[in-house]
């Protein structure tokens, strides 16, 4: 982990509320200064948990002052009672902190289909507020973990027009979904000042280049949420008018997002490999993504990678079913790292199993597909499909 | 296996040609009477093997008299030399049998990316022709196996206007694709007389209700082929004018197709469960299929089934990401066998883990999703995702 830097205008606490387990950080509160702007993206799954529904409503009604995150229970598949429970927790925090309930955004991750133990959360809120501080980021990163094996947090600083600006983010998630222990959650904060429309744009763009380009199992979650907060407390402003600062800031912001996203892949359930799939020279970004996901989500490609098998036939077959119109397989080149596997749809002349094996033995695998039909390119990241993945997901509830 | 009945007008042989292994049936020849009509459907994968390309061409040019099938080598990813090799084999069989080369349809399954050992196939053809007989069906079913653990063959007979009509089919496949040992192949024969347009229609319809409704891993193959032959040798004719006979015949034909398709799922790689996914009361057939495949291809649902875990949250989450417009999750009911799991998007009132567990412990699992938004319904069949699946697909080449 890079050293985590405080973000002016944000205080955070992580405590043990005993939601599902004892002796485990499971309740995290972020407090934001009143000048903060907040942007959010949520799961597109139609089966969307109660806290996501409430957070969306509250975002429309006011500027958030608190983020309230619990693990141990996803409050998903809980209908009206679940929405009531999420509101109860927001109300309790709002009263203790002296804000209105719609200035609290709730987030939950954990078991699906069980009522949230609101009594334990409500009881723990005063302690969480007492413990708010500028430096509890690593605790917060630990406090939002479920089946993650390690906390995920990144900081970057940069100078914008003479002021130091910091970006610090945390994330959790070890599969796109853990249907019992749902979710990818990520919270990124900066002390720059950024107005709402630009903040929304920066979030959408950063997510599309990071969290929306990773896949463990193709399953999306009921609770996925990504939040970007700009407190303005550093005194520096990012505006679309100042292109140089905007570019600098965007680069740093996307490094934080991509760093968190790739940390999730590296910690994916049962993962033994970190796989980058580059698709280049496609007709459109969309067709590059279709090919990249067909490869990244193919159980057969993923099991081959798990076994360090340079199985180019499986990659070609995945490309072939990606649905591209008039795709000419006999134009395609595929490389594994620096080794050319396939040239013009056939095994490359100078390819040898020894070369392919050497690339596949690495922990970081890069597959590059050259479609030779245009100028678009896209990258997605994934993990392998291992015995361990099946074990974790088969045995999770037993 | 039901007793396999000969089909008038078809002779078959299965022999050992030593294509990849010794002491293994690996070359199958079907001989068709000159009155036979033949319909075919092939993989839609853009990465389509040489024999598929040649079979498509030959079908346009004449009435097939011979089907030539080899295992051990898929002749896929082999470019121009591969097409040449497939033609060489067709030519050799045509010369020995006294027909023209475009009356031979080639089929291959096995390793991808290696040249076909045409010398061994050409050398074995005279023996195959000498051994042609009416009763070698079980040998043929064995002769097209690759990683299948058992042969798949079904016969049905019925009376059409006083004549006995027989339908006998064989199939192979243990995953939708084995990129090294590619493929689903199936060959179904009847001695009824059926003209080409109706035969094409019957094949398309039967495939859409059977082979196109099964999924092991969502991967399609480079070599998938399904052939329906009507020899006319029984003397009975099936026509669109005689609705009663057509209906009787269609029912029997679809029983053969569905029987072969479900045999493939029961023999799927690493499968320990046979899973039927029914989606009812959808707005359109297409949206029912989208939901059914989202469930049937979800690694998380499939690992839960492997562990006999009645994990309804994973099923709801799969439904939620199937892309249905304005889907109201809080209308949905889900049953497991006769047990209601989910009512109105939440766990059913009278559901208990004990009831769910009892259903999940069965080998045959039926998941029924009631979308409550229309009158369409669809069914797909799948298997579970087990340790054994990963082992087979990870270790296949090692």
PDB file of N, CA and C in Angstrom, chain A residues 45-47 77-79 83 112-113 177 179-180 217-220 298-300 303 307 309-314 316-317 320-321 327 329-330 345-346 353 385-387 389-391 393-397, chain B residues 45-47 77-79 83 112-113 177 179-180 217-220 222 298-300 303 307 309-314 316-317 320-321 327 329-330 345-346 353 385-387 389-391 393-397:
ATOM      1  N   UNK A  45     -27.737  -3.519 -12.000  1.00  0.00           N
ATOM      2  CA  UNK A  45     -28.543  -4.719 -11.790  1.00  0.00           C
ATOM      3  C   UNK A  45     -29.952  -4.315 -11.343  1.00  0.00           C
ATOM      4  N   UNK A  46     -30.964  -4.913 -11.998  1.00  0.00           N
ATOM      5  CA  UNK A  46     -32.350  -4.567 -11.644  1.00  0.00           C
ATOM      6  C   UNK A  46     -32.674  -5.018 -10.220  1.00  0.00           C
ATOM      7  N   UNK A  47     -31.920  -6.001  -9.741  1.00  0.00           N
ATOM      8  CA  UNK A  47     -32.072  -6.464  -8.365  1.00  0.00           C
ATOM      9  C   UNK A  47     -31.126  -5.620  -7.527  1.00  0.00           C
ATOM     10  N   UNK A  77     -32.715  -7.824  -1.348  1.00  0.00           N
ATOM     11  CA  UNK A  77     -33.788  -8.824  -1.402  1.00  0.00           C
ATOM     12  C   UNK A  77     -34.651  -8.727  -0.159  1.00  0.00           C
ATOM     13  N   UNK A  78     -34.788  -7.503   0.384  1.00  0.00           N
ATOM     14  CA  UNK A  78     -35.490  -7.315   1.648  1.00  0.00           C
ATOM     15  C   UNK A  78     -36.722  -6.421   1.503  1.00  0.00           C
ATOM     16  N   UNK A  79     -37.008  -5.958   0.278  1.00  0.00           N
ATOM     17  CA  UNK A  79     -38.254  -5.237   0.002  1.00  0.00           C
ATOM     18  C   UNK A  79     -38.471  -3.993   0.851  1.00  0.00           C
ATOM     19  N   UNK A  83     -35.926  -1.179   2.940  1.00  0.00           N
ATOM     20  CA  UNK A  83     -35.828   0.277   2.735  1.00  0.00           C
ATOM     21  C   UNK A  83     -36.060   1.017   4.061  1.00  0.00           C
ATOM     22  N   UNK A 112     -27.177 -11.599   1.644  1.00  0.00           N
ATOM     23  CA  UNK A 112     -28.407 -11.170   0.984  1.00  0.00           C
ATOM     24  C   UNK A 112     -29.613 -11.781   1.688  1.00  0.00           C
ATOM     25  N   UNK A 113     -30.703 -11.019   1.753  1.00  0.00           N
ATOM     26  CA  UNK A 113     -31.990 -11.609   2.128  1.00  0.00           C
ATOM     27  C   UNK A 113     -32.244 -11.688   3.612  1.00  0.00           C
ATOM     28  N   UNK A 177     -19.498 -10.096  -7.812  1.00  0.00           N
ATOM     29  CA  UNK A 177     -20.562 -10.254  -6.839  1.00  0.00           C
ATOM     30  C   UNK A 177     -20.167 -11.384  -5.915  1.00  0.00           C
ATOM     31  N   UNK A 179     -22.732 -13.267  -3.901  1.00  0.00           N
ATOM     32  CA  UNK A 179     -24.183 -13.155  -3.715  1.00  0.00           C
ATOM     33  C   UNK A 179     -24.572 -13.263  -2.255  1.00  0.00           C
ATOM     34  N   UNK A 180     -23.755 -13.875  -1.448  1.00  0.00           N
ATOM     35  CA  UNK A 180     -24.032 -13.811  -0.019  1.00  0.00           C
ATOM     36  C   UNK A 180     -23.351 -12.604   0.585  1.00  0.00           C
ATOM     37  N   UNK A 217     -16.140 -12.730 -12.833  1.00  0.00           N
ATOM     38  CA  UNK A 217     -17.001 -13.831 -13.244  1.00  0.00           C
ATOM     39  C   UNK A 217     -18.188 -13.378 -14.083  1.00  0.00           C
ATOM     40  N   UNK A 218     -18.181 -12.109 -14.506  1.00  0.00           N
ATOM     41  CA  UNK A 218     -19.285 -11.642 -15.335  1.00  0.00           C
ATOM     42  C   UNK A 218     -20.545 -11.333 -14.549  1.00  0.00           C
ATOM     43  N   UNK A 219     -20.544 -11.643 -13.279  1.00  0.00           N
ATOM     44  CA  UNK A 219     -21.723 -11.359 -12.473  1.00  0.00           C
ATOM     45  C   UNK A 219     -21.619  -9.970 -11.868  1.00  0.00           C
ATOM     46  N   UNK A 220     -22.664  -9.160 -12.009  1.00  0.00           N
ATOM     47  CA  UNK A 220     -22.692  -7.865 -11.350  1.00  0.00           C
ATOM     48  C   UNK A 220     -23.488  -7.997 -10.068  1.00  0.00           C
ATOM     49  N   UNK A 298     -14.547 -16.104 -20.679  1.00  0.00           N
ATOM     50  CA  UNK A 298     -14.650 -17.486 -21.132  1.00  0.00           C
ATOM     51  C   UNK A 298     -14.123 -18.439 -20.057  1.00  0.00           C
ATOM     52  N   UNK A 299     -14.980 -19.322 -19.542  1.00  0.00           N
ATOM     53  CA  UNK A 299     -14.494 -20.284 -18.549  1.00  0.00           C
ATOM     54  C   UNK A 299     -13.335 -21.117 -19.104  1.00  0.00           C
ATOM     55  N   UNK A 300     -13.346 -21.359 -20.408  1.00  0.00           N
ATOM     56  CA  UNK A 300     -12.307 -22.216 -20.980  1.00  0.00           C
ATOM     57  C   UNK A 300     -10.980 -21.484 -21.086  1.00  0.00           C
ATOM     58  N   UNK A 303      -9.753 -21.194 -17.356  1.00  0.00           N
ATOM     59  CA  UNK A 303      -9.182 -22.406 -16.776  1.00  0.00           C
ATOM     60  C   UNK A 303      -7.832 -22.710 -17.413  1.00  0.00           C
ATOM     61  N   UNK A 307      -4.091 -22.976 -15.489  1.00  0.00           N
ATOM     62  CA  UNK A 307      -3.149 -24.086 -15.652  1.00  0.00           C
ATOM     63  C   UNK A 307      -1.895 -23.663 -16.416  1.00  0.00           C
ATOM     64  N   UNK A 309      -1.598 -22.717 -19.412  1.00  0.00           N
ATOM     65  CA  UNK A 309      -1.632 -23.383 -20.712  1.00  0.00           C
ATOM     66  C   UNK A 309      -1.834 -22.325 -21.810  1.00  0.00           C
ATOM     67  N   UNK A 310      -0.852 -22.130 -22.707  1.00  0.00           N
ATOM     68  CA  UNK A 310      -0.995 -21.117 -23.775  1.00  0.00           C
ATOM     69  C   UNK A 310      -1.938 -21.603 -24.869  1.00  0.00           C
ATOM     70  N   UNK A 311      -3.211 -21.761 -24.517  1.00  0.00           N
ATOM     71  CA  UNK A 311      -4.172 -22.448 -25.379  1.00  0.00           C
ATOM     72  C   UNK A 311      -4.818 -21.448 -26.338  1.00  0.00           C
ATOM     73  N   UNK A 312      -4.148 -21.174 -27.450  1.00  0.00           N
ATOM     74  CA  UNK A 312      -4.615 -20.139 -28.377  1.00  0.00           C
ATOM     75  C   UNK A 312      -5.918 -20.514 -29.076  1.00  0.00           C
ATOM     76  N   UNK A 313      -6.201 -21.805 -29.186  1.00  0.00           N
ATOM     77  CA  UNK A 313      -7.463 -22.227 -29.801  1.00  0.00           C
ATOM     78  C   UNK A 313      -8.654 -21.713 -29.003  1.00  0.00           C
ATOM     79  N   UNK A 314      -8.543 -21.749 -27.679  1.00  0.00           N
ATOM     80  CA  UNK A 314      -9.641 -21.255 -26.843  1.00  0.00           C
ATOM     81  C   UNK A 314      -9.819 -19.746 -27.012  1.00  0.00           C
ATOM     82  N   UNK A 316      -9.005 -17.933 -29.750  1.00  0.00           N
ATOM     83  CA  UNK A 316      -9.606 -17.722 -31.083  1.00  0.00           C
ATOM     84  C   UNK A 316     -11.097 -18.064 -31.077  1.00  0.00           C
ATOM     85  N   UNK A 317     -11.444 -19.148 -30.399  1.00  0.00           N
ATOM     86  CA  UNK A 317     -12.854 -19.550 -30.371  1.00  0.00           C
ATOM     87  C   UNK A 317     -13.692 -18.516 -29.623  1.00  0.00           C
ATOM     88  N   UNK A 320     -14.219 -15.649 -31.910  1.00  0.00           N
ATOM     89  CA  UNK A 320     -15.153 -16.034 -32.961  1.00  0.00           C
ATOM     90  C   UNK A 320     -16.606 -15.951 -32.560  1.00  0.00           C
ATOM     91  N   UNK A 321     -16.885 -16.060 -31.262  1.00  0.00           N
ATOM     92  CA  UNK A 321     -18.287 -16.000 -30.842  1.00  0.00           C
ATOM     93  C   UNK A 321     -18.659 -14.654 -30.236  1.00  0.00           C
ATOM     94  N   UNK A 327     -16.488 -10.736 -39.347  1.00  0.00           N
ATOM     95  CA  UNK A 327     -15.147 -10.871 -38.782  1.00  0.00           C
ATOM     96  C   UNK A 327     -14.345 -11.872 -39.609  1.00  0.00           C
ATOM     97  N   UNK A 329     -11.448 -14.124 -39.404  1.00  0.00           N
ATOM     98  CA  UNK A 329     -10.525 -14.725 -38.432  1.00  0.00           C
ATOM     99  C   UNK A 329      -9.126 -14.823 -39.034  1.00  0.00           C
ATOM    100  N   UNK A 330      -9.047 -14.954 -40.345  1.00  0.00           N
ATOM    101  CA  UNK A 330      -7.734 -15.164 -40.964  1.00  0.00           C
ATOM    102  C   UNK A 330      -6.927 -13.875 -41.131  1.00  0.00           C
ATOM    103  N   UNK A 345      -4.713 -15.856 -38.110  1.00  0.00           N
ATOM    104  CA  UNK A 345      -5.687 -16.887 -37.741  1.00  0.00           C
ATOM    105  C   UNK A 345      -5.111 -18.279 -37.558  1.00  0.00           C
ATOM    106  N   UNK A 346      -3.804 -18.420 -37.737  1.00  0.00           N
ATOM    107  CA  UNK A 346      -3.163 -19.731 -37.564  1.00  0.00           C
ATOM    108  C   UNK A 346      -2.008 -19.585 -36.587  1.00  0.00           C
ATOM    109  N   UNK A 353       5.819 -24.149 -28.221  1.00  0.00           N
ATOM    110  CA  UNK A 353       5.180 -24.370 -26.925  1.00  0.00           C
ATOM    111  C   UNK A 353       6.066 -23.847 -25.801  1.00  0.00           C
ATOM    112  N   UNK A 385      -9.649 -18.708 -13.653  1.00  0.00           N
ATOM    113  CA  UNK A 385     -10.716 -19.504 -13.015  1.00  0.00           C
ATOM    114  C   UNK A 385     -10.056 -20.746 -12.446  1.00  0.00           C
ATOM    115  N   UNK A 386      -9.970 -20.770 -11.143  1.00  0.00           N
ATOM    116  CA  UNK A 386      -9.162 -21.791 -10.480  1.00  0.00           C
ATOM    117  C   UNK A 386     -10.028 -22.738  -9.655  1.00  0.00           C
ATOM    118  N   UNK A 387      -9.435 -23.832  -9.246  1.00  0.00           N
ATOM    119  CA  UNK A 387     -10.069 -24.699  -8.256  1.00  0.00           C
ATOM    120  C   UNK A 387     -10.535 -23.877  -7.062  1.00  0.00           C
ATOM    121  N   UNK A 389     -11.455 -20.784  -6.890  1.00  0.00           N
ATOM    122  CA  UNK A 389     -12.680 -20.015  -7.150  1.00  0.00           C
ATOM    123  C   UNK A 389     -13.898 -20.895  -6.891  1.00  0.00           C
ATOM    124  N   UNK A 390     -13.851 -22.109  -7.423  1.00  0.00           N
ATOM    125  CA  UNK A 390     -14.991 -23.012  -7.241  1.00  0.00           C
ATOM    126  C   UNK A 390     -15.147 -23.350  -5.757  1.00  0.00           C
ATOM    127  N   UNK A 391     -14.025 -23.590  -5.089  1.00  0.00           N
ATOM    128  CA  UNK A 391     -14.108 -23.927  -3.669  1.00  0.00           C
ATOM    129  C   UNK A 391     -14.766 -22.791  -2.880  1.00  0.00           C
ATOM    130  N   UNK A 393     -16.697 -20.347  -3.885  1.00  0.00           N
ATOM    131  CA  UNK A 393     -18.090 -20.058  -4.219  1.00  0.00           C
ATOM    132  C   UNK A 393     -19.027 -21.231  -3.981  1.00  0.00           C
ATOM    133  N   UNK A 394     -18.469 -22.416  -3.938  1.00  0.00           N
ATOM    134  CA  UNK A 394     -19.302 -23.581  -3.654  1.00  0.00           C
ATOM    135  C   UNK A 394     -19.461 -23.760  -2.148  1.00  0.00           C
ATOM    136  N   UNK A 395     -18.430 -23.414  -1.414  1.00  0.00           N
ATOM    137  CA  UNK A 395     -18.439 -23.749   0.008  1.00  0.00           C
ATOM    138  C   UNK A 395     -18.779 -22.567   0.876  1.00  0.00           C
ATOM    139  N   UNK A 396     -19.090 -21.439   0.249  1.00  0.00           N
ATOM    140  CA  UNK A 396     -19.203 -20.232   1.036  1.00  0.00           C
ATOM    141  C   UNK A 396     -20.216 -20.332   2.158  1.00  0.00           C
ATOM    142  N   UNK A 397     -21.383 -20.958   1.838  1.00  0.00           N
ATOM    143  CA  UNK A 397     -22.416 -20.990   2.878  1.00  0.00           C
ATOM    144  C   UNK A 397     -22.362 -22.230   3.740  1.00  0.00           C
TER     145      UNK A 397
ATOM    146  N   UNK B  45     -19.939 -19.644 -34.891  1.00  0.00           N
ATOM    147  CA  UNK B  45     -18.653 -19.062 -34.508  1.00  0.00           C
ATOM    148  C   UNK B  45     -17.891 -18.623 -35.762  1.00  0.00           C
ATOM    149  N   UNK B  46     -17.386 -17.387 -35.751  1.00  0.00           N
ATOM    150  CA  UNK B  46     -16.652 -16.882 -36.923  1.00  0.00           C
ATOM    151  C   UNK B  46     -15.363 -17.673 -37.144  1.00  0.00           C
ATOM    152  N   UNK B  47     -14.883 -18.286 -36.062  1.00  0.00           N
ATOM    153  CA  UNK B  47     -13.697 -19.150 -36.170  1.00  0.00           C
ATOM    154  C   UNK B  47     -14.220 -20.554 -36.480  1.00  0.00           C
ATOM    155  N   UNK B  77      -8.340 -23.808 -37.357  1.00  0.00           N
ATOM    156  CA  UNK B  77      -7.200 -22.900 -37.216  1.00  0.00           C
ATOM    157  C   UNK B  77      -6.070 -23.336 -38.128  1.00  0.00           C
ATOM    158  N   UNK B  78      -6.435 -23.920 -39.266  1.00  0.00           N
ATOM    159  CA  UNK B  78      -5.429 -24.501 -40.159  1.00  0.00           C
ATOM    160  C   UNK B  78      -5.413 -23.832 -41.540  1.00  0.00           C
ATOM    161  N   UNK B  79      -6.270 -22.819 -41.739  1.00  0.00           N
ATOM    162  CA  UNK B  79      -6.217 -22.009 -42.961  1.00  0.00           C
ATOM    163  C   UNK B  79      -6.365 -22.800 -44.253  1.00  0.00           C
ATOM    164  N   UNK B  83      -8.167 -26.551 -45.446  1.00  0.00           N
ATOM    165  CA  UNK B  83      -9.234 -26.769 -46.440  1.00  0.00           C
ATOM    166  C   UNK B  83      -8.778 -27.796 -47.477  1.00  0.00           C
ATOM    167  N   UNK B 112      -7.182 -28.665 -31.978  1.00  0.00           N
ATOM    168  CA  UNK B 112      -7.192 -27.507 -32.866  1.00  0.00           C
ATOM    169  C   UNK B 112      -5.770 -27.175 -33.293  1.00  0.00           C
ATOM    170  N   UNK B 113      -5.610 -26.715 -34.531  1.00  0.00           N
ATOM    171  CA  UNK B 113      -4.357 -26.082 -34.935  1.00  0.00           C
ATOM    172  C   UNK B 113      -3.287 -27.048 -35.418  1.00  0.00           C
ATOM    173  N   UNK B 177     -17.844 -26.407 -26.064  1.00  0.00           N
ATOM    174  CA  UNK B 177     -16.630 -26.446 -26.848  1.00  0.00           C
ATOM    175  C   UNK B 177     -15.562 -27.119 -26.017  1.00  0.00           C
ATOM    176  N   UNK B 179     -11.899 -26.638 -26.743  1.00  0.00           N
ATOM    177  CA  UNK B 179     -11.099 -25.949 -27.763  1.00  0.00           C
ATOM    178  C   UNK B 179      -9.958 -26.819 -28.274  1.00  0.00           C
ATOM    179  N   UNK B 180      -9.548 -27.790 -27.483  1.00  0.00           N
ATOM    180  CA  UNK B 180      -8.572 -28.728 -28.030  1.00  0.00           C
ATOM    181  C   UNK B 180      -9.281 -29.889 -28.686  1.00  0.00           C
ATOM    182  N   UNK B 217     -20.910 -24.121 -20.780  1.00  0.00           N
ATOM    183  CA  UNK B 217     -20.033 -23.047 -20.345  1.00  0.00           C
ATOM    184  C   UNK B 217     -20.176 -21.792 -21.191  1.00  0.00           C
ATOM    185  N   UNK B 218     -21.208 -21.726 -22.032  1.00  0.00           N
ATOM    186  CA  UNK B 218     -21.429 -20.522 -22.818  1.00  0.00           C
ATOM    187  C   UNK B 218     -20.495 -20.413 -24.011  1.00  0.00           C
ATOM    188  N   UNK B 219     -19.546 -21.313 -24.116  1.00  0.00           N
ATOM    189  CA  UNK B 219     -18.617 -21.270 -25.239  1.00  0.00           C
ATOM    190  C   UNK B 219     -19.159 -22.097 -26.390  1.00  0.00           C
ATOM    191  N   UNK B 220     -19.166 -21.527 -27.598  1.00  0.00           N
ATOM    192  CA  UNK B 220     -19.553 -22.296 -28.772  1.00  0.00           C
ATOM    193  C   UNK B 220     -18.294 -22.755 -29.487  1.00  0.00           C
ATOM    194  N   UNK B 222     -15.836 -24.338 -32.757  1.00  0.00           N
ATOM    195  CA  UNK B 222     -15.419 -24.099 -34.131  1.00  0.00           C
ATOM    196  C   UNK B 222     -15.991 -25.121 -35.102  1.00  0.00           C
ATOM    197  N   UNK B 298     -24.320 -18.383 -15.207  1.00  0.00           N
ATOM    198  CA  UNK B 298     -23.689 -17.680 -14.090  1.00  0.00           C
ATOM    199  C   UNK B 298     -22.748 -18.620 -13.330  1.00  0.00           C
ATOM    200  N   UNK B 299     -21.454 -18.307 -13.283  1.00  0.00           N
ATOM    201  CA  UNK B 299     -20.532 -19.150 -12.525  1.00  0.00           C
ATOM    202  C   UNK B 299     -20.948 -19.265 -11.058  1.00  0.00           C
ATOM    203  N   UNK B 300     -21.570 -18.214 -10.540  1.00  0.00           N
ATOM    204  CA  UNK B 300     -21.940 -18.226  -9.125  1.00  0.00           C
ATOM    205  C   UNK B 300     -23.152 -19.106  -8.869  1.00  0.00           C
ATOM    206  N   UNK B 303     -21.757 -22.778  -9.348  1.00  0.00           N
ATOM    207  CA  UNK B 303     -20.969 -23.311  -8.223  1.00  0.00           C
ATOM    208  C   UNK B 303     -21.878 -23.588  -7.033  1.00  0.00           C
ATOM    209  N   UNK B 307     -22.549 -27.265  -5.111  1.00  0.00           N
ATOM    210  CA  UNK B 307     -22.458 -27.490  -3.665  1.00  0.00           C
ATOM    211  C   UNK B 307     -23.824 -27.766  -3.033  1.00  0.00           C
ATOM    212  N   UNK B 309     -26.336 -25.853  -2.808  1.00  0.00           N
ATOM    213  CA  UNK B 309     -26.678 -24.694  -1.983  1.00  0.00           C
ATOM    214  C   UNK B 309     -27.865 -23.962  -2.622  1.00  0.00           C
ATOM    215  N   UNK B 310     -29.027 -23.914  -1.957  1.00  0.00           N
ATOM    216  CA  UNK B 310     -30.201 -23.235  -2.539  1.00  0.00           C
ATOM    217  C   UNK B 310     -30.056 -21.718  -2.431  1.00  0.00           C
ATOM    218  N   UNK B 311     -29.093 -21.175  -3.156  1.00  0.00           N
ATOM    219  CA  UNK B 311     -28.673 -19.782  -2.991  1.00  0.00           C
ATOM    220  C   UNK B 311     -29.511 -18.867  -3.888  1.00  0.00           C
ATOM    221  N   UNK B 312     -30.688 -18.488  -3.415  1.00  0.00           N
ATOM    222  CA  UNK B 312     -31.629 -17.730  -4.243  1.00  0.00           C
ATOM    223  C   UNK B 312     -31.115 -16.324  -4.545  1.00  0.00           C
ATOM    224  N   UNK B 313     -30.255 -15.792  -3.689  1.00  0.00           N
ATOM    225  CA  UNK B 313     -29.705 -14.454  -3.955  1.00  0.00           C
ATOM    226  C   UNK B 313     -28.916 -14.441  -5.259  1.00  0.00           C
ATOM    227  N   UNK B 314     -28.161 -15.517  -5.518  1.00  0.00           N
ATOM    228  CA  UNK B 314     -27.402 -15.591  -6.765  1.00  0.00           C
ATOM    229  C   UNK B 314     -28.329 -15.672  -7.975  1.00  0.00           C
ATOM    230  N   UNK B 316     -31.484 -14.459  -8.148  1.00  0.00           N
ATOM    231  CA  UNK B 316     -32.090 -13.127  -8.318  1.00  0.00           C
ATOM    232  C   UNK B 316     -31.090 -12.158  -8.945  1.00  0.00           C
ATOM    233  N   UNK B 317     -29.840 -12.226  -8.506  1.00  0.00           N
ATOM    234  CA  UNK B 317     -28.838 -11.300  -9.042  1.00  0.00           C
ATOM    235  C   UNK B 317     -28.589 -11.578 -10.521  1.00  0.00           C
ATOM    236  N   UNK B 320     -31.416 -10.129 -12.420  1.00  0.00           N
ATOM    237  CA  UNK B 320     -31.319  -8.673 -12.405  1.00  0.00           C
ATOM    238  C   UNK B 320     -30.369  -8.108 -13.434  1.00  0.00           C
ATOM    239  N   UNK B 321     -29.388  -8.922 -13.852  1.00  0.00           N
ATOM    240  CA  UNK B 321     -28.441  -8.403 -14.843  1.00  0.00           C
ATOM    241  C   UNK B 321     -28.714  -8.920 -16.250  1.00  0.00           C
ATOM    242  N   UNK B 327     -37.639  -4.121 -15.580  1.00  0.00           N
ATOM    243  CA  UNK B 327     -37.921  -5.343 -14.823  1.00  0.00           C
ATOM    244  C   UNK B 327     -38.211  -4.972 -13.371  1.00  0.00           C
ATOM    245  N   UNK B 329     -38.223  -6.440 -10.000  1.00  0.00           N
ATOM    246  CA  UNK B 329     -37.774  -7.611  -9.245  1.00  0.00           C
ATOM    247  C   UNK B 329     -38.804  -7.992  -8.184  1.00  0.00           C
ATOM    248  N   UNK B 330     -39.542  -7.006  -7.696  1.00  0.00           N
ATOM    249  CA  UNK B 330     -40.467  -7.288  -6.594  1.00  0.00           C
ATOM    250  C   UNK B 330     -41.782  -7.924  -7.038  1.00  0.00           C
ATOM    251  N   UNK B 345     -39.955 -11.149  -5.014  1.00  0.00           N
ATOM    252  CA  UNK B 345     -38.592 -10.620  -4.890  1.00  0.00           C
ATOM    253  C   UNK B 345     -37.939 -10.809  -3.536  1.00  0.00           C
ATOM    254  N   UNK B 346     -38.644 -11.435  -2.600  1.00  0.00           N
ATOM    255  CA  UNK B 346     -38.066 -11.693  -1.284  1.00  0.00           C
ATOM    256  C   UNK B 346     -38.176 -13.174  -0.962  1.00  0.00           C
ATOM    257  N   UNK B 353     -34.546 -23.358   4.981  1.00  0.00           N
ATOM    258  CA  UNK B 353     -33.307 -23.912   4.431  1.00  0.00           C
ATOM    259  C   UNK B 353     -33.438 -25.424   4.261  1.00  0.00           C
ATOM    260  N   UNK B 385     -21.152 -26.184 -12.167  1.00  0.00           N
ATOM    261  CA  UNK B 385     -19.730 -25.842 -12.352  1.00  0.00           C
ATOM    262  C   UNK B 385     -18.977 -26.415 -11.166  1.00  0.00           C
ATOM    263  N   UNK B 386     -18.231 -27.463 -11.425  1.00  0.00           N
ATOM    264  CA  UNK B 386     -17.643 -28.249 -10.341  1.00  0.00           C
ATOM    265  C   UNK B 386     -16.123 -28.145 -10.356  1.00  0.00           C
ATOM    266  N   UNK B 387     -15.523 -28.584  -9.282  1.00  0.00           N
ATOM    267  CA  UNK B 387     -14.065 -28.764  -9.253  1.00  0.00           C
ATOM    268  C   UNK B 387     -13.609 -29.566 -10.473  1.00  0.00           C
ATOM    269  N   UNK B 389     -14.922 -29.805 -13.433  1.00  0.00           N
ATOM    270  CA  UNK B 389     -14.905 -29.008 -14.664  1.00  0.00           C
ATOM    271  C   UNK B 389     -13.574 -28.276 -14.784  1.00  0.00           C
ATOM    272  N   UNK B 390     -13.167 -27.646 -13.702  1.00  0.00           N
ATOM    273  CA  UNK B 390     -11.906 -26.893 -13.727  1.00  0.00           C
ATOM    274  C   UNK B 390     -10.738 -27.850 -13.961  1.00  0.00           C
ATOM    275  N   UNK B 391     -10.799 -29.000 -13.289  1.00  0.00           N
ATOM    276  CA  UNK B 391      -9.702 -29.954 -13.455  1.00  0.00           C
ATOM    277  C   UNK B 391      -9.588 -30.409 -14.912  1.00  0.00           C
ATOM    278  N   UNK B 393     -10.675 -28.972 -17.660  1.00  0.00           N
ATOM    279  CA  UNK B 393     -10.320 -27.925 -18.611  1.00  0.00           C
ATOM    280  C   UNK B 393      -8.966 -27.288 -18.344  1.00  0.00           C
ATOM    281  N   UNK B 394      -8.495 -27.405 -17.118  1.00  0.00           N
ATOM    282  CA  UNK B 394      -7.174 -26.864 -16.810  1.00  0.00           C
ATOM    283  C   UNK B 394      -6.097 -27.873 -17.162  1.00  0.00           C
ATOM    284  N   UNK B 395      -6.424 -29.152 -17.012  1.00  0.00           N
ATOM    285  CA  UNK B 395      -5.371 -30.166 -17.131  1.00  0.00           C
ATOM    286  C   UNK B 395      -5.400 -30.868 -18.465  1.00  0.00           C
ATOM    287  N   UNK B 396      -6.317 -30.429 -19.338  1.00  0.00           N
ATOM    288  CA  UNK B 396      -6.526 -31.200 -20.532  1.00  0.00           C
ATOM    289  C   UNK B 396      -5.264 -31.393 -21.351  1.00  0.00           C
ATOM    290  N   UNK B 397      -4.464 -30.336 -21.491  1.00  0.00           N
ATOM    291  CA  UNK B 397      -3.294 -30.476 -22.356  1.00  0.00           C
ATOM    292  C   UNK B 397      -2.054 -30.914 -21.623  1.00  0.00           C
TER     293      UNK B 397
END
